[in-house]
Coordinates of C-alpha atoms in Angstrom, one line a residue:
Chain A
M1 CA -0.1 0.1 -0.1
L2 CA 1.2 3.5 -0.8
G3 CA 4.5 2.1 -2.0
L4 CA 5.3 0.5 1.3
N5 CA 6.2 -3.1 1.8
K6 CA 4.0 -5.4 4.2
K7 CA 5.9 -4.5 7.6
D8 CA 6.1 -0.8 6.7
T9 CA 2.4 -0.8 6.0
S10 CA 1.3 -2.4 9.0
L11 CA 3.7 -0.1 11.2
L12 CA 2.0 3.0 9.4
V13 CA -1.5 1.5 10.1
A14 CA -0.7 0.9 13.6
V15 CA 0.6 4.6 14.1
A16 CA -2.5 5.7 12.5
L17 CA -4.7 3.8 14.9
L18 CA -2.7 4.9 17.9
V19 CA -3.0 8.4 16.8
A20 CA -7.0 8.1 16.2
L21 CA -7.5 6.3 19.3
A22 CA -5.1 8.3 21.5
P23 CA -7.9 10.3 23.4
I24 CA -9.3 7.1 24.4
I25 CA -6.1 4.9 25.0
L26 CA -4.5 7.7 26.9
N27 CA -7.4 8.2 29.4
P28 CA -7.4 4.5 31.0
F29 CA -8.8 5.6 34.4
P30 CA -12.3 6.9 35.0
E31 CA -12.8 10.5 35.6
G32 CA -12.6 11.2 39.3
S33 CA -10.9 8.1 40.2
A34 CA -7.7 8.3 42.3
L35 CA -5.4 7.2 39.3
A36 CA -7.3 9.9 37.1
Q37 CA -4.1 11.9 37.9
F38 CA -2.2 9.6 35.4
N39 CA -4.4 10.2 32.6
A40 CA -2.8 11.8 29.5
G41 CA -5.7 12.1 27.3
Y42 CA -6.3 15.8 27.4
P43 CA -5.8 17.8 24.4
D44 CA -2.9 20.0 25.4
L45 CA -0.6 17.1 26.2
M46 CA -1.8 15.0 23.3
Q47 CA -1.0 17.9 21.1
R48 CA 2.5 17.9 22.5
F49 CA 2.9 14.3 22.1
V50 CA 2.4 14.4 18.4
I51 CA 4.3 17.8 17.7
F52 CA 7.4 16.4 19.5
G53 CA 7.0 13.2 17.7
I54 CA 7.4 15.0 14.4
F55 CA 10.3 17.1 15.7
A56 CA 11.9 13.7 16.9
V57 CA 11.2 11.8 13.8
G58 CA 12.9 14.6 11.8
F59 CA 15.8 14.8 14.1
N60 CA 16.3 10.9 13.7
I61 CA 16.4 11.3 10.0
L62 CA 19.7 13.2 10.6
F63 CA 21.0 11.5 13.7
G64 CA 19.7 8.1 13.0
L65 CA 20.7 7.7 9.5
T66 CA 23.9 9.6 9.2
G67 CA 25.1 9.6 12.8
Y68 CA 25.6 13.5 12.7
L69 CA 24.4 14.6 16.1
S70 CA 22.9 18.3 15.8
F71 CA 22.8 19.9 18.9
G72 CA 21.0 22.9 17.6
H73 CA 17.8 21.5 16.1
A74 CA 15.7 23.8 18.5
A75 CA 16.8 26.9 16.5
F76 CA 14.8 25.5 13.5
L77 CA 11.9 24.8 16.0
G78 CA 12.2 28.4 16.8
A79 CA 12.7 29.8 13.5
G80 CA 9.5 27.9 12.4
S81 CA 7.7 29.2 15.3
Y82 CA 8.2 32.8 14.8
A83 CA 7.6 32.5 11.2
G84 CA 4.2 30.9 12.1
V85 CA 3.3 33.6 14.3
W86 CA 4.0 36.2 11.9
M87 CA 1.7 34.4 9.2
L88 CA -0.9 34.4 11.9
K89 CA -0.5 38.0 12.4
L90 CA 0.0 39.2 8.9
L91 CA -1.8 37.0 6.5
T92 CA -4.7 35.0 8.1
I93 CA -5.6 33.3 11.4
N94 CA -6.1 30.1 9.3
V95 CA -3.2 27.8 10.4
I96 CA -2.5 26.2 7.0
P97 CA -0.2 29.4 5.8
A98 CA 1.5 29.4 9.0
I99 CA 2.2 25.7 9.1
L100 CA 3.5 25.7 5.4
I101 CA 5.8 29.0 5.9
S102 CA 7.3 27.8 9.2
T103 CA 8.5 24.6 7.4
V104 CA 9.9 26.6 4.5
V105 CA 11.7 29.2 6.6
A106 CA 13.2 26.7 8.8
G107 CA 14.3 24.8 5.6
L108 CA 16.1 28.1 4.4
F109 CA 17.6 28.7 7.8
S110 CA 18.9 25.2 8.0
I111 CA 20.6 25.6 4.5
L112 CA 22.6 28.4 6.1
I113 CA 23.6 26.6 9.4
G114 CA 24.0 23.2 7.5
Y115 CA 26.2 24.7 5.0
I116 CA 28.7 25.9 7.5
S117 CA 28.4 23.3 9.9
L118 CA 28.8 20.2 7.7
R119 CA 32.3 21.3 6.9
R120 CA 33.2 19.4 10.0
S121 CA 31.9 16.1 11.5
G122 CA 31.8 14.4 14.6
I123 CA 32.0 16.5 17.8
Y124 CA 32.9 19.5 16.0
F125 CA 29.7 19.4 13.9
S126 CA 27.8 19.1 17.0
I127 CA 29.7 22.1 18.7
L128 CA 29.1 24.2 15.5
T129 CA 25.4 23.5 15.4
L130 CA 25.2 24.1 19.2
A131 CA 27.0 27.5 18.8
F132 CA 24.6 28.6 16.2
A133 CA 21.6 27.6 17.9
Q134 CA 22.8 29.5 21.0
M135 CA 23.5 32.6 18.7
S136 CA 20.1 32.3 17.4
F137 CA 18.6 32.3 20.9
A138 CA 20.6 35.2 21.9
L139 CA 19.7 37.2 18.9
A140 CA 15.9 36.4 19.3
A141 CA 16.2 37.4 22.9
S142 CA 17.9 40.8 22.3
V143 CA 18.9 42.3 18.9
L144 CA 16.0 40.9 17.0
T145 CA 13.4 42.0 19.4
P146 CA 11.3 43.8 16.7
I147 CA 10.8 40.6 14.9
T148 CA 10.9 38.1 17.7
G149 CA 9.3 40.2 20.7
G150 CA 12.4 39.7 22.6
E151 CA 12.0 38.0 26.1
T152 CA 8.3 38.5 26.1
G153 CA 7.9 36.5 22.9
L154 CA 5.8 37.1 19.9
Q155 CA 2.1 36.6 19.9
T156 CA -1.0 37.7 17.8
A157 CA -2.9 40.8 18.9
L158 CA -6.2 42.3 18.1
D159 CA -5.0 45.0 15.7
D160 CA -2.9 42.7 13.6
P161 CA -3.4 43.3 9.7
R162 CA -4.5 39.7 9.0
I163 CA -4.8 40.9 5.2
L164 CA -7.0 37.8 4.1
D165 CA -9.3 38.0 7.1
G166 CA -10.2 41.5 6.6
A167 CA -9.7 44.3 9.5
N168 CA -11.2 43.1 12.6
T169 CA -10.5 45.4 15.6
T170 CA -13.4 44.5 17.9
G171 CA -14.0 41.7 20.2
N172 CA -11.7 39.1 21.3
I173 CA -8.3 38.2 19.5
P174 CA -9.4 35.4 17.1
A175 CA -7.9 32.1 17.9
P176 CA -6.1 29.9 15.2
S177 CA -8.4 28.0 13.4
L178 CA -8.7 25.6 10.3
F179 CA -11.5 27.1 8.0
G180 CA -13.6 28.2 10.8
M181 CA -12.8 25.2 13.2
E182 CA -10.8 26.6 16.2
M183 CA -7.7 24.7 17.1
S184 CA -9.2 24.5 20.7
D185 CA -12.4 23.3 19.8
S186 CA -13.2 19.9 21.3
L187 CA -16.0 17.3 21.5
Q188 CA -16.3 15.8 24.9
V189 CA -17.9 12.4 25.2
N190 CA -18.7 11.0 28.7
V191 CA -19.0 7.1 28.6
A192 CA -19.8 5.3 31.8
G193 CA -17.5 7.6 34.0
W194 CA -14.8 7.8 31.2
L195 CA -14.3 11.3 29.9
W196 CA -12.9 11.4 26.3
T197 CA -11.9 14.6 24.6
F198 CA -11.7 14.8 20.9
N199 CA -9.8 17.9 19.9
V200 CA -9.6 19.6 16.5
G201 CA -5.8 20.9 16.9
Y202 CA -4.8 17.4 18.1
Y203 CA -6.3 15.7 15.0
L204 CA -4.9 18.2 12.7
A205 CA -1.5 17.6 14.3
G206 CA -2.0 13.9 14.4
V207 CA -2.9 13.9 10.6
I208 CA 0.4 15.7 10.0
L209 CA 2.4 13.5 12.1
L210 CA 1.1 10.5 9.8
I211 CA 2.1 12.3 6.7
A212 CA 5.4 13.2 8.2
F213 CA 6.0 9.5 9.3
Y214 CA 5.0 8.2 6.1
V215 CA 7.4 10.4 4.4
A216 CA 10.2 9.3 6.8
I217 CA 9.5 5.6 5.9
R218 CA 9.9 6.6 2.4
I219 CA 13.3 8.3 3.0
F220 CA 14.5 5.3 5.0
R221 CA 13.8 2.8 2.3
S222 CA 15.0 5.1 -0.8
P223 CA 18.3 5.2 -2.4
F224 CA 18.9 8.5 -0.6
G225 CA 18.3 6.7 2.6
L226 CA 20.6 4.1 1.7
M227 CA 23.4 6.5 0.9
L228 CA 22.7 8.4 4.3
R229 CA 23.2 5.0 6.2
A230 CA 26.4 4.5 4.1
I231 CA 27.7 7.9 5.1
K232 CA 27.3 6.7 9.0
S233 CA 29.0 3.5 8.2
N234 CA 32.0 4.4 6.1
Q235 CA 32.4 7.7 4.7
Q236 CA 35.6 7.2 3.2
R237 CA 34.4 4.1 1.2
L238 CA 31.4 6.1 0.1
T239 CA 33.8 8.9 -1.3
Y240 CA 35.9 6.4 -3.0
T241 CA 32.9 4.9 -4.6
G242 CA 32.3 7.9 -6.4
L243 CA 29.7 9.6 -4.4
N244 CA 29.8 13.3 -3.0
T245 CA 28.8 13.1 0.5
R246 CA 28.3 16.7 1.1
P247 CA 25.1 17.4 -0.9
Y248 CA 23.7 14.2 0.7
M249 CA 24.6 15.5 4.1
L250 CA 23.1 19.0 3.3
A251 CA 20.0 17.6 1.9
C252 CA 19.4 15.4 4.9
F253 CA 20.2 18.3 7.1
V254 CA 17.6 20.6 5.4
I255 CA 14.9 17.9 5.6
S256 CA 15.5 17.4 9.3
G257 CA 15.5 21.0 9.9
M258 CA 12.2 21.2 8.0
Y259 CA 10.6 18.7 10.0
A260 CA 11.6 20.8 13.3
G261 CA 10.2 23.9 11.5
L262 CA 6.9 21.9 10.8
A263 CA 6.7 21.1 14.6
G264 CA 7.4 24.7 15.4
G265 CA 4.7 25.9 13.2
L266 CA 2.1 23.3 14.6
M267 CA 3.0 24.7 18.1
V268 CA 2.0 28.2 17.3
A269 CA -1.0 26.8 15.5
M270 CA -2.2 25.2 18.8
D271 CA -0.8 28.1 20.9
P272 CA 0.0 31.5 18.9
L273 CA 2.8 32.3 21.0
A274 CA 6.6 32.0 20.2
G275 CA 9.4 32.7 22.8
A276 CA 13.1 32.6 22.4
E277 CA 13.4 29.9 25.0
R278 CA 12.3 27.7 22.4
M279 CA 15.6 27.8 20.8
Q280 CA 17.6 27.4 23.8
W281 CA 20.0 24.6 24.0
T282 CA 18.0 22.5 26.7
A283 CA 15.5 22.3 24.0
S284 CA 18.0 20.9 21.5
G285 CA 19.1 18.5 24.1
E286 CA 15.6 17.3 24.8
V287 CA 15.1 15.9 21.2
V288 CA 18.3 14.2 21.3
L289 CA 17.1 12.4 24.7
M290 CA 13.7 11.6 22.9
T291 CA 15.5 10.0 20.0
I292 CA 17.9 7.9 22.0
L293 CA 15.2 6.8 24.7
G294 CA 12.9 5.6 21.7
G295 CA 15.8 4.0 19.5
I296 CA 18.3 5.8 17.4
G297 CA 17.7 4.8 13.7
T298 CA 14.4 3.3 14.2
L299 CA 11.2 4.7 12.6
I300 CA 8.8 4.5 15.6
G301 CA 11.4 4.9 18.3
P302 CA 11.6 8.7 18.3
V303 CA 7.8 8.9 18.4
L304 CA 7.6 6.6 21.6
G305 CA 10.6 8.6 23.1
A306 CA 8.9 12.0 22.5
G307 CA 5.8 10.6 24.1
L308 CA 7.5 9.1 27.1
I309 CA 9.4 12.4 28.0
K310 CA 6.5 14.6 27.5
Y311 CA 4.3 12.3 29.7
F312 CA 7.0 12.4 32.5
E313 CA 7.1 16.1 32.1
N314 CA 3.5 16.8 32.6
I315 CA 2.3 13.8 34.7
F316 CA 5.2 13.2 37.1
S317 CA 6.0 16.6 37.6
K318 CA 2.3 17.1 38.9
I319 CA 2.6 14.7 41.7
N320 CA 3.1 16.5 45.0
S321 CA 3.9 15.6 48.7
N322 CA 0.1 15.8 49.7
L323 CA -0.8 13.3 47.0
L324 CA 2.2 11.1 48.1
H325 CA 1.0 11.2 51.7
E326 CA -2.5 10.3 50.3
W327 CA -1.2 7.2 48.5
F328 CA 0.8 5.8 51.4
A329 CA -1.7 6.8 54.2
F330 CA -2.3 3.0 54.7
L331 CA 1.2 2.7 56.3
P332 CA 2.1 3.6 59.8
D333 CA 2.8 7.2 60.4
G334 CA 6.5 7.0 60.8
L335 CA 7.0 4.7 57.8
E336 CA 4.7 6.8 55.7
D337 CA 6.9 9.9 56.2
F338 CA 9.9 7.9 55.6
V339 CA 8.7 6.6 52.2
V340 CA 7.3 9.8 51.1
A341 CA 10.8 11.4 52.0
I342 CA 12.5 8.9 49.9
I343 CA 10.2 9.1 47.0
Y344 CA 9.8 12.9 47.0
P345 CA 13.1 13.9 45.3
F346 CA 12.0 11.9 42.3
I347 CA 8.6 13.3 41.6
G348 CA 7.3 17.1 41.1
K349 CA 10.0 19.3 40.3
G350 CA 12.4 16.4 40.7
W351 CA 11.1 14.6 37.5
H352 CA 14.2 15.4 35.8
L353 CA 16.0 13.0 38.5
T354 CA 13.7 10.2 37.4
L355 CA 14.2 11.0 33.7
G356 CA 18.0 11.0 34.1
L357 CA 18.0 7.5 35.9
M358 CA 15.5 6.2 33.3
F359 CA 17.9 7.4 30.8
M360 CA 21.1 5.8 32.3
A361 CA 19.2 2.5 32.5
V362 CA 18.2 2.6 28.7
I363 CA 21.8 3.5 27.7
I364 CA 23.3 0.8 29.9
F365 CA 20.8 -2.0 29.4
L366 CA 19.0 -1.1 26.3
P367 CA 21.2 0.8 23.9
G368 CA 18.4 0.3 21.3
G369 CA 16.0 2.1 23.4
L370 CA 12.3 1.4 23.7
V371 CA 12.2 -0.4 20.5
E372 CA 14.8 -2.9 21.3
L373 CA 12.8 -3.4 24.7
G374 CA 9.7 -4.2 22.4
Q375 CA 11.8 -6.5 20.3
K376 CA 13.0 -8.4 23.2
I377 CA 9.6 -8.8 24.7
A378 CA 8.1 -9.8 21.4
R379 CA 11.1 -12.3 21.0
K380 CA 10.4 -13.7 24.6
M381 CA 6.7 -14.0 23.8
S382 CA 7.1 -16.0 20.7
G383 CA 9.6 -18.1 22.4
K384 CA 12.4 -17.8 19.9
S385 CA 15.9 -17.4 21.3
D386 CA 17.5 -14.2 19.9
D387 CA 18.3 -14.8 16.3
K388 CA 21.0 -12.5 15.0
Q389 CA 19.6 -10.7 11.9
T390 CA 20.8 -7.4 10.3
K391 CA 19.6 -4.6 12.4
S392 CA 16.0 -3.9 11.4
T393 CA 14.8 -0.4 11.0
E394 CA 11.3 -0.6 12.4
Chain B
M1 CA 51.0 6.7 -23.7
G2 CA 49.4 4.2 -21.3
I3 CA 45.9 4.7 -19.7
L4 CA 47.7 6.1 -16.7
D5 CA 50.8 8.3 -17.0
V6 CA 52.7 9.6 -14.1
K7 CA 55.2 12.2 -15.1
D8 CA 57.9 13.8 -13.1
V9 CA 55.9 13.5 -9.9
G10 CA 57.5 14.9 -6.6
K11 CA 56.3 15.2 -3.2
R12 CA 58.0 16.5 -0.2
F13 CA 56.7 16.3 3.5
G14 CA 58.9 19.0 5.4
G15 CA 62.3 17.9 5.1
L16 CA 61.6 14.3 3.6
Q17 CA 61.5 14.0 -0.1
A18 CA 59.0 11.2 -0.2
L19 CA 58.6 11.0 -4.1
G20 CA 61.2 12.6 -6.4
D21 CA 60.6 12.5 -10.3
V22 CA 58.6 9.5 -10.6
N23 CA 57.8 8.5 -14.0
L24 CA 55.5 5.7 -14.7
S25 CA 53.2 4.5 -17.4
V26 CA 50.5 1.7 -17.0
Q27 CA 49.4 0.4 -20.2
E28 CA 45.8 -0.7 -20.8
N29 CA 44.6 -4.3 -20.2
T30 CA 47.9 -5.2 -18.2
C31 CA 48.6 -5.6 -14.4
H32 CA 51.3 -3.4 -13.4
A33 CA 52.9 -3.8 -10.1
I34 CA 54.7 -1.2 -7.9
I35 CA 57.0 -2.7 -5.4
G36 CA 59.6 -1.5 -3.0
P37 CA 60.8 -1.7 0.7
N38 CA 59.3 0.1 3.4
G39 CA 59.3 3.9 3.1
A40 CA 60.0 3.7 -0.6
G41 CA 57.2 6.0 -1.4
K42 CA 54.6 3.4 -2.7
S43 CA 51.6 4.6 -0.5
T44 CA 52.4 8.4 -1.2
L45 CA 52.4 7.6 -5.1
L46 CA 49.1 5.7 -4.8
N47 CA 47.7 8.7 -2.7
C48 CA 48.6 11.0 -5.5
L49 CA 46.9 8.9 -8.1
I50 CA 43.6 8.9 -6.2
G51 CA 43.4 12.5 -5.1
K52 CA 44.1 12.2 -1.6
L53 CA 47.4 13.9 -2.0
I54 CA 48.5 16.5 -4.4
P55 CA 52.0 16.2 -5.6
D56 CA 54.2 19.2 -5.5
T57 CA 55.5 18.8 -9.2
G58 CA 54.6 16.8 -12.3
S59 CA 51.3 15.5 -13.5
V60 CA 49.1 12.5 -13.4
M61 CA 47.1 11.8 -16.5
F62 CA 44.3 9.2 -16.7
D63 CA 43.2 8.6 -20.2
G64 CA 44.2 12.0 -21.2
Q65 CA 42.7 13.8 -18.6
S66 CA 44.6 15.1 -15.4
V67 CA 43.5 13.8 -12.0
L68 CA 45.3 16.4 -10.2
G69 CA 43.3 18.7 -7.9
R70 CA 40.2 16.5 -8.3
N71 CA 38.2 14.9 -5.5
P72 CA 38.2 11.4 -4.9
Y73 CA 34.7 10.9 -5.9
E74 CA 35.4 12.8 -9.1
I75 CA 38.3 10.5 -9.7
N76 CA 36.1 7.4 -9.1
Q77 CA 33.6 8.8 -11.6
M78 CA 36.4 9.1 -14.3
G79 CA 36.8 5.4 -13.9
I80 CA 39.4 4.6 -11.2
S81 CA 38.2 2.4 -8.5
R82 CA 40.4 1.5 -5.3
V83 CA 40.8 -1.3 -3.1
F84 CA 42.2 -0.5 0.4
Q85 CA 44.9 -2.1 2.5
T86 CA 42.3 -2.9 5.2
P87 CA 38.9 -3.8 3.5
E88 CA 36.7 -0.7 3.4
I89 CA 33.3 -1.6 3.2
F90 CA 29.8 -0.6 4.8
G91 CA 30.0 -2.7 8.0
D92 CA 26.6 -1.6 9.3
L93 CA 24.9 -2.5 6.0
S94 CA 24.0 -5.9 4.6
V95 CA 26.2 -7.5 1.8
L96 CA 23.4 -6.8 -1.0
E97 CA 23.3 -3.2 0.1
N98 CA 26.9 -2.9 0.1
M99 CA 27.0 -4.1 -3.5
M100 CA 24.0 -1.9 -4.6
I101 CA 25.6 1.5 -3.5
P102 CA 28.6 1.4 -6.1
I103 CA 26.1 0.5 -8.9
F104 CA 23.9 3.4 -7.9
A105 CA 27.0 5.6 -8.0
K106 CA 27.8 4.3 -11.4
R107 CA 24.3 4.9 -12.8
D108 CA 23.2 8.2 -11.0
G109 CA 26.4 10.0 -10.7
S110 CA 27.9 11.5 -7.6
F111 CA 24.8 12.9 -6.1
K112 CA 21.0 12.2 -6.7
L113 CA 18.2 13.1 -4.5
D114 CA 15.9 10.3 -4.9
A115 CA 14.2 10.1 -1.6
V116 CA 11.1 8.7 -2.8
S117 CA 11.4 5.3 -4.5
G118 CA 12.4 2.2 -2.6
F119 CA 15.8 1.1 -3.2
L120 CA 15.0 -2.5 -3.7
S121 CA 12.5 -1.6 -6.2
H122 CA 15.4 -0.6 -8.6
R123 CA 15.4 -3.6 -10.7
D124 CA 18.5 -3.1 -12.8
V125 CA 20.7 -2.2 -9.8
M126 CA 19.3 -5.2 -7.9
E127 CA 20.1 -7.6 -10.7
Q128 CA 23.6 -6.4 -11.3
A129 CA 24.2 -6.5 -7.7
E130 CA 22.9 -9.9 -7.4
E131 CA 24.9 -10.9 -10.4
M132 CA 28.1 -9.7 -9.0
L133 CA 27.4 -11.4 -5.7
V134 CA 27.1 -14.5 -7.7
D135 CA 30.5 -13.7 -9.6
M136 CA 32.1 -13.4 -6.2
N137 CA 30.7 -16.4 -4.8
M138 CA 28.9 -14.6 -2.1
A139 CA 25.3 -15.0 -3.2
D140 CA 24.5 -17.2 0.0
K141 CA 25.9 -14.1 2.1
R142 CA 23.7 -11.5 0.6
H143 CA 21.8 -10.6 3.8
M144 CA 24.5 -11.0 6.2
H145 CA 25.6 -8.1 8.1
A146 CA 28.9 -7.0 6.1
A147 CA 31.0 -6.4 9.3
S148 CA 30.3 -10.0 10.6
M149 CA 32.2 -11.6 7.6
S150 CA 35.8 -12.7 7.8
R151 CA 38.6 -10.7 6.4
G152 CA 38.8 -12.7 3.3
D153 CA 35.2 -12.4 2.4
K154 CA 35.5 -8.6 3.2
R155 CA 38.2 -8.3 0.8
R156 CA 36.1 -10.4 -1.9
L157 CA 33.2 -8.1 -1.3
E158 CA 35.2 -4.8 -1.6
I159 CA 36.8 -6.1 -4.9
G160 CA 33.3 -7.0 -6.0
M161 CA 32.1 -3.6 -5.2
C162 CA 35.0 -2.0 -7.2
L163 CA 34.4 -4.3 -10.2
S164 CA 30.6 -3.6 -10.2
Q165 CA 31.3 -0.3 -11.4
T166 CA 33.3 -1.6 -14.2
P167 CA 36.2 0.5 -13.7
R168 CA 38.9 1.2 -16.4
L169 CA 41.6 1.2 -13.9
L170 CA 41.4 -0.9 -10.4
L171 CA 44.0 0.2 -8.0
L172 CA 44.8 -2.3 -5.3
D173 CA 46.8 -1.3 -2.2
E174 CA 48.5 -4.3 -0.6
P175 CA 45.4 -6.3 -1.1
T176 CA 46.8 -9.3 0.8
A177 CA 48.2 -7.3 3.8
G178 CA 47.7 -9.1 7.0
M179 CA 46.1 -12.1 5.5
A180 CA 46.6 -15.8 6.3
R181 CA 48.2 -17.8 3.4
A182 CA 44.9 -19.5 2.5
D183 CA 43.1 -16.2 2.2
T184 CA 46.1 -14.6 0.4
N185 CA 45.9 -17.5 -2.2
N186 CA 42.1 -17.2 -2.5
T187 CA 42.7 -13.5 -3.2
I188 CA 45.3 -14.1 -5.8
D189 CA 43.1 -16.8 -7.7
L190 CA 40.3 -14.1 -7.5
L191 CA 42.6 -11.5 -9.1
K192 CA 43.8 -13.8 -11.8
Q193 CA 40.4 -14.8 -12.7
I194 CA 39.3 -11.1 -12.9
K195 CA 42.4 -10.4 -15.2
E196 CA 41.5 -13.0 -17.5
E197 CA 37.7 -12.5 -17.7
R198 CA 37.4 -8.7 -17.7
D199 CA 38.9 -6.0 -19.8
I200 CA 40.4 -4.2 -16.9
T201 CA 43.8 -2.5 -16.3
I202 CA 45.0 -3.2 -12.7
A203 CA 47.7 -1.3 -10.8
I204 CA 48.8 -3.1 -7.7
I205 CA 51.1 -2.0 -4.8
E206 CA 52.4 -4.9 -3.1
H207 CA 54.8 -6.1 -0.5
D208 CA 54.4 -9.8 -1.0
M209 CA 56.7 -11.0 -3.8
H210 CA 54.5 -14.2 -4.3
V211 CA 51.5 -12.0 -5.1
V212 CA 53.4 -9.9 -7.4
F213 CA 55.2 -12.5 -9.5
S214 CA 51.7 -14.4 -9.8
L215 CA 49.8 -11.4 -11.2
A216 CA 52.1 -8.6 -12.7
D217 CA 52.8 -8.2 -16.3
R218 CA 55.3 -5.4 -15.6
I219 CA 56.7 -4.3 -12.4
T220 CA 58.2 -1.0 -11.3
V221 CA 60.6 -0.9 -8.3
L222 CA 60.7 2.1 -6.1
A223 CA 63.4 2.8 -3.7
Q224 CA 63.7 6.0 -1.7
G225 CA 60.9 7.8 -3.7
T226 CA 62.3 7.2 -7.2
P227 CA 61.8 4.3 -9.6
L228 CA 64.7 2.0 -9.7
V229 CA 63.9 -0.1 -12.6
E230 CA 60.8 -1.2 -14.7
D231 CA 60.8 -4.5 -16.4
T232 CA 59.0 -7.8 -16.7
P233 CA 58.8 -10.1 -13.7
E234 CA 61.4 -12.6 -15.2
N235 CA 64.0 -9.7 -15.5
I236 CA 63.3 -8.1 -12.1
K237 CA 63.7 -11.6 -10.4
G238 CA 67.5 -11.7 -11.3
N239 CA 68.1 -7.9 -11.2
P240 CA 71.0 -7.2 -8.7
K241 CA 69.9 -3.7 -8.2
V242 CA 66.5 -4.9 -6.9
K243 CA 68.1 -7.4 -4.5
E244 CA 70.3 -4.3 -3.3
A245 CA 67.5 -2.3 -2.7
Y246 CA 65.7 -5.0 -0.8
L247 CA 68.4 -6.4 1.2
G248 CA 70.7 -3.5 1.7
E249 CA 74.2 -4.4 0.4
T250 CA 74.8 -6.9 -2.2
Q251 CA 76.4 -9.9 -1.0

């Protein structure tokens, strides 16, 4: 189907089902129950899952295929965000032009950064991309304030021109929409205590994730993708085989940057606000973590990694000491305090500590990330001892 | 005029004259060996031929065109393929994928942005790769992880990858270095077979006399950066100057 082999088709169908049913799957606990705390099926978080999924899938096209570790991909995310907000301000509140333009702008920006950074490889490449991203961050926060809104960020305003929508200076600031459907519109369904929210913005982002994922599969399986994997494996051999690695690398870098821009565009489509911190190195580091946690060079891994990190960030960070006391109330008082004191550093604001430990565990025991974990479980289930095949790129 | 003409090539590294006035002509459809003791400048000369080094003086012409100042990938596209001292293959890829890459490079040139079609759907490339694997006696290994093969098999794959591009000139850099006797003999047999079956010019740099005398039609002996003699293998064997270069003093 769609020019994919059977395995890839079923992968794509599985992702499509997950995206379609996420509002139900991610809300396994009835509303009002003690565990409802762990439900992730609310629009804001689901949007983040898919948007960061797109970001990580694109990052993985560069890092996973060629092994070039960019430490400045947040710059493209930020550039895309700013471009998107400007489209919402100047052209129309419809999100389609904003998303398209943010992808294009990030692509152009990555041509510039890629052209220079790709003169080096390995750690020097990483440092160059990091330097460019930090420069972009600093510029966005200071010198470029007229364009970026400086430290307060860039947002839509009531008196924006919005050429295509016609002047409108009364009432509320219009919310980003898709042909009249506002991104924040939701359909809420209450089934026997379970509350499911089907949100317009989420489904728009979800459809775009599917397209982005499909394109990534095609790239992985194309001659272009083969050459990128060859670059990772042995660049010298590739050069002496008559292939010029530089345009391959640049094309790959730009494609990857455009994915980041697309993610940035979607972010402002959901919430029309772009700040300089979106370009900061921590944001670049986050996408590296997502890709490694999920599984470098695998198709589905980055999406899983993005989901996992965003889940932790939003759910673990919400647990506070009151809640812990509630959970462990069945223990004797002294013991309860002791257990809470032990767990406390790992939750709430300490969720980074949990993430760090998890990251270490993955690197040491599962270098292939969550995908490797899945493969191991599947192998155990089917009862086969591990058969050594060439590394699959699922 | 041969297919490869090296004229007055000199290369200096700081105070060391690595190559001085090397003249060499490789004739089409012959196997030309370049031998010499350690430090004679064999590798430097080879690197000048494939674009890794640019000589200070002289010229290197391949089929009437200068190779100097060109990138390695351009020189390959001109029709020169190189086999390395330690087999250089794509270890992370399967054997079949390894074989497809040079065929893509030959068909599509040094860069083509084809990110849409599945690479396994390119029938012509696939068939050529399969054929070459059969020729190399590796068809049963096609789905193997290339890095997991033995050194002899890696060498065989690398030679196959070079041949799949039907190069006009095949450069071999000590193709049997570090190999066990059995692997060495296999490689010699393979190269002999290639020489007989294909219209190909081979230039080989080698240390192992056994390999050189089994393959070469002409031999150039290099010593201290300059060619000492150039002759047929029979004449080289009895040449006292060669013995001197290899053994130090004549006895």
